[in-house]
Amino acid sequence: MSKVIITAAISGAEVTQEMNPAVPYTVEEFVREAKSATEAGASIIHLHAREEDGTPTQGRERFKVLIDAIREACPTVIIQPSTGGATGMTSEERLQPTELNPEMASLDCGTLNFGGDEIFINTENMIIDFASRMKERGIKPELECFDKSHIDMAMRLVKKGYIDGPLHFNIVLGVNGGAAATPRDLLFLRHSLPPEATFTVSAMGRNQLPLNVMAMLLGGHPRTGFEDNLQYSRRVNARSNGELVARLARIAHELGLEVAAPDEAREILQLAPRR
Ligand code: KMH
Ligand code: ZN
């Protein structure tokens, strides 16, 4: 059986230190969180950048500073910048981290309501632009699908040649406006993927852990971290991203699954050689 790749989404764009003081804002805090996650078994860091005061940013320079600092502390980990950023950002703003030629980046495959009046906009032409930029630069897209129509959109763009295989999806569950964080929706979406694709599962809040476990049982990979969930248990904040990763690694071992090291994750996902 293939090994399990744990992704840690350490920062996100929506969560704040008021909600959990361990959410990283400063470079030191990002390094602390990335280190805790990788030492506990994460082989991918999904990265949203923040200014020192916590403001979400897709700025190229800020991403460079954060990636360099994380790389120094965690030399082998796969760093996967977000191109989703935060709602309201323009395409050009969101695409900036691709200029740094990361090994992977997220590629959001559809528009959705994002709670309240927020809309996370990803038109077909935007997705084509983002996919083309990633293809040009040899960046492996993680296809972020918040609902079934996003999978269909991704597969249309694969057919048209904008996205090349081997395909890797992230099924994101439980965002207001997207598919629900339930076993039924996960099964439906998992069976809507091409059977040979690899996939990660992200789920919001207290549904993170059970659906992460279900992902592993289905032959997929779990994503944990503060972007999706701040609590270790009901009303108890996680002290670090590492604490969430460590629990998943323990459960994987109990299930008889091995946790992939970063180079093993590169092999499973067939990433281009590191630059
Ligand atoms: N923060 C959301 C608006 C991604 O990283 O690609 C978008 C998001 C998806 O988190
Ligand atoms: Zn994200």
Coordinates of C-alpha atoms and ligand atoms in Angstrom, one line a residue:
M1 CA 0.0 0.0 0.0
S2 CA 1.3 3.5 -0.9
K3 CA 2.4 5.7 2.0
V4 CA 0.3 8.5 3.4
I5 CA 1.3 12.1 2.6
I6 CA 0.3 14.5 5.4
T7 CA -0.2 18.1 4.3
A8 CA -0.1 20.8 7.0
A9 CA -2.0 24.0 6.0
I10 CA -0.3 26.0 8.7
S11 CA -1.6 29.5 8.3
G12 CA -4.6 30.1 6.0
A13 CA -6.0 33.5 5.2
E14 CA -9.1 33.7 7.3
V15 CA -8.0 32.5 10.8
T16 CA -6.5 34.9 13.3
Q17 CA -4.5 35.0 16.6
E18 CA -7.7 36.1 18.3
M19 CA -9.1 32.7 17.5
N20 CA -6.0 30.8 18.3
P21 CA -2.8 32.6 19.4
A22 CA -0.6 29.9 17.7
V23 CA -1.7 31.1 14.2
P24 CA 1.5 32.3 12.6
Y25 CA 2.0 36.0 11.5
T26 CA 5.7 36.7 11.9
V27 CA 8.6 34.9 10.1
E28 CA 9.6 33.3 13.4
E29 CA 6.1 32.1 14.0
F30 CA 5.9 30.6 10.5
V31 CA 9.2 28.8 11.0
R32 CA 8.0 27.5 14.4
E33 CA 4.8 26.2 12.9
A34 CA 6.4 24.7 9.8
K35 CA 9.0 23.0 11.9
S36 CA 6.5 21.6 14.4
A37 CA 4.5 20.2 11.5
T38 CA 7.4 18.7 9.6
E39 CA 9.0 17.2 12.7
A40 CA 5.6 15.5 13.4
G41 CA 5.4 14.0 9.9
A42 CA 4.1 16.5 7.4
S43 CA 5.8 16.3 4.1
I44 CA 3.8 19.2 2.4
I45 CA 3.3 22.7 3.8
H46 CA 0.4 24.5 2.2
L47 CA 1.3 28.1 2.6
H48 CA -0.7 31.3 2.8
A49 CA 1.6 34.3 3.6
R50 CA 0.8 37.0 6.1
E51 CA 2.4 40.4 6.8
E52 CA 3.9 40.7 10.3
D53 CA 0.6 42.1 11.6
G54 CA -1.3 39.1 10.3
T55 CA -2.8 40.7 7.1
P56 CA -3.1 38.1 4.4
T57 CA -0.9 38.8 1.4
Q58 CA 0.1 37.1 -1.9
G59 CA 3.1 39.5 -2.2
R60 CA 6.0 37.8 -4.0
E61 CA 8.6 39.3 -1.7
R62 CA 6.8 38.2 1.5
F63 CA 6.4 34.7 0.1
K64 CA 10.1 34.6 -0.7
V65 CA 11.1 35.6 2.8
L66 CA 8.8 33.0 4.3
I67 CA 9.8 30.2 1.9
D68 CA 13.5 30.9 2.4
A69 CA 13.1 30.9 6.2
I70 CA 11.0 27.7 6.2
R71 CA 13.4 26.0 3.7
E72 CA 16.4 26.8 6.0
A73 CA 14.6 25.2 9.0
C74 CA 13.0 22.3 7.1
P75 CA 15.3 21.7 4.1
T76 CA 13.4 18.8 2.5
V77 CA 9.7 19.7 3.0
I78 CA 7.6 20.4 -0.1
I79 CA 6.3 24.0 0.1
Q80 CA 3.0 24.5 -1.7
P81 CA 2.0 28.1 -1.9
S82 CA -1.6 29.0 -2.2
T83 CA -2.8 30.8 -5.4
G84 CA -6.2 31.1 -3.8
G85 CA -5.1 33.8 -1.3
A86 CA -8.0 35.5 0.3
T87 CA -11.4 36.5 -1.2
G88 CA -11.4 39.8 -3.1
M89 CA -7.8 39.5 -4.4
T90 CA -7.1 39.9 -8.1
S91 CA -5.7 37.2 -10.3
E92 CA -2.4 39.0 -10.7
E93 CA -2.1 39.4 -6.9
R94 CA -2.9 35.7 -6.4
L95 CA -0.5 34.5 -9.0
Q96 CA 2.6 36.2 -7.5
P97 CA 4.0 33.1 -5.6
T98 CA 4.2 31.2 -8.9
E99 CA 7.1 33.6 -9.9
L100 CA 9.2 31.8 -7.3
N101 CA 8.8 28.5 -9.2
P102 CA 7.6 26.4 -6.3
E103 CA 7.4 22.6 -6.8
M104 CA 3.6 22.7 -6.3
A105 CA 0.8 25.3 -5.9
S106 CA -2.9 25.2 -5.3
L107 CA -5.2 25.6 -8.3
D108 CA -8.8 26.4 -7.4
C109 CA -11.2 24.9 -9.8
G110 CA -14.4 26.8 -9.4
T111 CA -16.2 29.8 -7.9
L112 CA -18.2 29.4 -4.7
N113 CA -20.0 31.3 -2.0
F114 CA -17.6 31.6 0.9
G115 CA -19.9 32.5 3.8
G116 CA -21.9 35.7 4.4
D117 CA -21.4 38.1 1.4
E118 CA -18.0 36.6 0.4
I119 CA -17.5 35.0 -3.0
F120 CA -14.3 33.1 -3.9
I121 CA -14.1 33.9 -7.6
N122 CA -12.4 31.4 -10.0
T123 CA -13.9 31.8 -13.5
E124 CA -13.1 29.3 -16.2
N125 CA -10.7 31.8 -17.9
M126 CA -9.0 32.5 -14.6
I127 CA -8.5 28.8 -14.0
I128 CA -7.1 28.4 -17.5
D129 CA -4.7 31.3 -16.9
F130 CA -3.5 29.9 -13.6
A131 CA -3.1 26.4 -15.0
S132 CA -1.2 27.7 -18.0
R133 CA 1.2 29.7 -15.8
M134 CA 1.8 26.6 -13.7
K135 CA 2.3 24.4 -16.8
E136 CA 4.8 26.9 -18.3
R137 CA 6.8 26.9 -15.0
G138 CA 6.7 23.2 -14.3
I139 CA 4.7 23.7 -11.1
K140 CA 2.5 20.8 -10.1
P141 CA -1.1 22.0 -9.4
E142 CA -3.0 20.6 -6.5
L143 CA -6.5 20.8 -7.9
E144 CA -8.7 22.3 -5.2
C145 CA -12.2 21.1 -5.6
F146 CA -14.9 22.3 -3.2
D147 CA -17.7 20.6 -5.0
K148 CA -18.5 18.2 -7.8
S149 CA -18.7 20.9 -10.5
H150 CA -15.1 21.8 -9.7
I151 CA -13.9 18.3 -10.5
D152 CA -15.9 18.4 -13.8
M153 CA -14.2 21.8 -14.6
A154 CA -10.8 20.4 -13.9
M155 CA -11.4 17.4 -16.1
R156 CA -12.6 19.6 -18.9
L157 CA -9.4 21.6 -18.7
V158 CA -7.4 18.3 -18.7
K159 CA -9.2 17.3 -21.9
K160 CA -8.4 20.6 -23.5
G161 CA -4.7 20.2 -22.6
Y162 CA -4.4 23.0 -20.0
I163 CA -3.7 20.6 -17.1
D164 CA -1.4 17.6 -17.5
G165 CA -1.4 14.4 -15.4
P166 CA -0.6 12.7 -13.2
L167 CA -3.4 14.5 -11.5
H168 CA -3.5 15.4 -7.8
F169 CA -6.8 16.7 -6.2
N170 CA -7.6 18.2 -2.9
I171 CA -11.3 17.5 -2.0
V172 CA -12.2 20.4 0.3
L173 CA -15.3 19.8 2.5
G174 CA -17.3 21.9 4.8
V175 CA -16.8 25.4 3.4
N176 CA -20.0 27.4 3.4
G177 CA -21.1 27.2 -0.2
G178 CA -19.2 24.0 -1.0
A179 CA -19.9 20.2 -0.4
A180 CA -20.7 19.2 3.1
A181 CA -18.1 17.6 5.4
T182 CA -19.9 14.3 5.5
P183 CA -18.8 10.7 4.7
R184 CA -21.5 10.6 2.0
D185 CA -20.2 13.7 0.1
L186 CA -16.6 12.6 0.5
L187 CA -17.5 9.2 -1.1
F188 CA -19.4 10.8 -3.9
L189 CA -16.5 13.2 -4.7
R190 CA -13.8 10.6 -4.3
H191 CA -15.7 8.4 -6.8
S192 CA -16.1 11.3 -9.2
L193 CA -12.3 11.5 -9.5
P194 CA -10.4 9.6 -12.2
P195 CA -9.5 6.3 -10.4
E196 CA -5.7 6.8 -11.0
A197 CA -5.6 10.3 -9.5
T198 CA -4.1 10.9 -6.1
F199 CA -6.1 12.9 -3.7
T200 CA -5.9 14.7 -0.4
V201 CA -8.9 15.5 1.8
S202 CA -9.4 18.8 3.8
A203 CA -12.4 19.3 6.0
M204 CA -13.4 22.2 8.2
G205 CA -13.5 22.4 11.9
R206 CA -14.3 19.4 14.0
N207 CA -14.9 17.4 10.8
Q208 CA -11.3 17.6 10.0
L209 CA -10.1 14.6 11.9
P210 CA -12.8 12.0 11.0
L211 CA -12.7 12.9 7.3
N212 CA -8.9 12.9 7.4
V213 CA -9.1 9.3 8.8
M214 CA -11.6 8.4 6.1
A215 CA -9.3 9.8 3.4
M216 CA -6.5 7.4 4.6
L217 CA -8.9 4.5 4.6
L218 CA -9.9 5.3 1.1
G219 CA -6.3 5.3 -0.1
G220 CA -6.0 9.1 -0.1
H221 CA -4.0 11.6 1.9
P222 CA -5.0 13.9 4.8
R223 CA -4.6 17.6 5.2
T224 CA -4.6 19.0 8.6
G225 CA -3.6 22.4 10.1
F226 CA -4.9 25.7 11.3
E227 CA -6.3 26.9 7.9
D228 CA -9.1 24.4 8.3
N229 CA -9.3 23.8 12.0
L230 CA -7.9 25.5 15.1
Q231 CA -9.0 23.1 17.8
Y232 CA -7.5 19.8 19.0
S233 CA -10.8 18.8 20.6
R234 CA -14.1 20.5 21.4
R235 CA -13.3 24.1 22.8
V236 CA -9.6 23.2 23.2
N237 CA -7.2 25.0 20.9
A238 CA -4.4 23.0 19.3
R239 CA -1.1 24.3 20.6
S240 CA 0.6 24.0 17.3
N241 CA 0.1 22.6 13.8
G242 CA 2.5 19.9 14.9
E243 CA 0.1 18.7 17.5
L244 CA -2.5 18.1 14.8
V245 CA 0.0 16.4 12.5
A246 CA 1.3 14.2 15.3
R247 CA -2.2 12.8 16.0
L248 CA -2.7 12.0 12.4
A249 CA 0.7 10.2 12.2
R250 CA -0.2 8.2 15.3
I251 CA -3.6 7.2 13.8
A252 CA -1.9 6.3 10.4
H253 CA 0.5 4.0 12.3
E254 CA -2.4 2.4 14.2
L255 CA -4.1 1.7 10.9
G256 CA -0.9 0.0 9.6
L257 CA -0.1 2.8 7.2
E258 CA 3.3 4.4 6.9
V259 CA 3.8 8.2 6.7
A260 CA 5.7 9.4 3.7
A261 CA 8.8 11.5 4.0
P262 CA 9.0 14.5 1.7
D263 CA 11.1 12.6 -1.0
E264 CA 8.6 9.7 -0.8
A265 CA 5.8 12.2 -1.3
R266 CA 7.7 13.6 -4.3
E267 CA 7.8 10.2 -5.8
I268 CA 4.1 9.4 -5.1
L269 CA 3.0 12.7 -6.6
Q270 CA 5.6 12.5 -9.4
L271 CA 6.8 16.0 -8.9
A272 CA 9.4 17.4 -11.3
P273 CA 13.0 17.3 -9.9
R274 CA 13.6 20.0 -7.3
R275 CA 15.0 23.4 -8.5
Ligands
KMH1 N1 -8.6 31.4 1.4 C1 -9.5 30.9 0.4 C2 -10.3 32.1 -0.2 C3 -6.3 27.9 -1.7 O1 -5.4 28.0 -0.9 O2 -6.0 27.7 -2.9 C4 -8.9 30.2 -0.7 C5 -8.1 29.0 -0.3 C6 -7.8 28.1 -1.4 O3 -7.6 28.9 0.8
ZN2 ZN -5.4 27.5 1.2

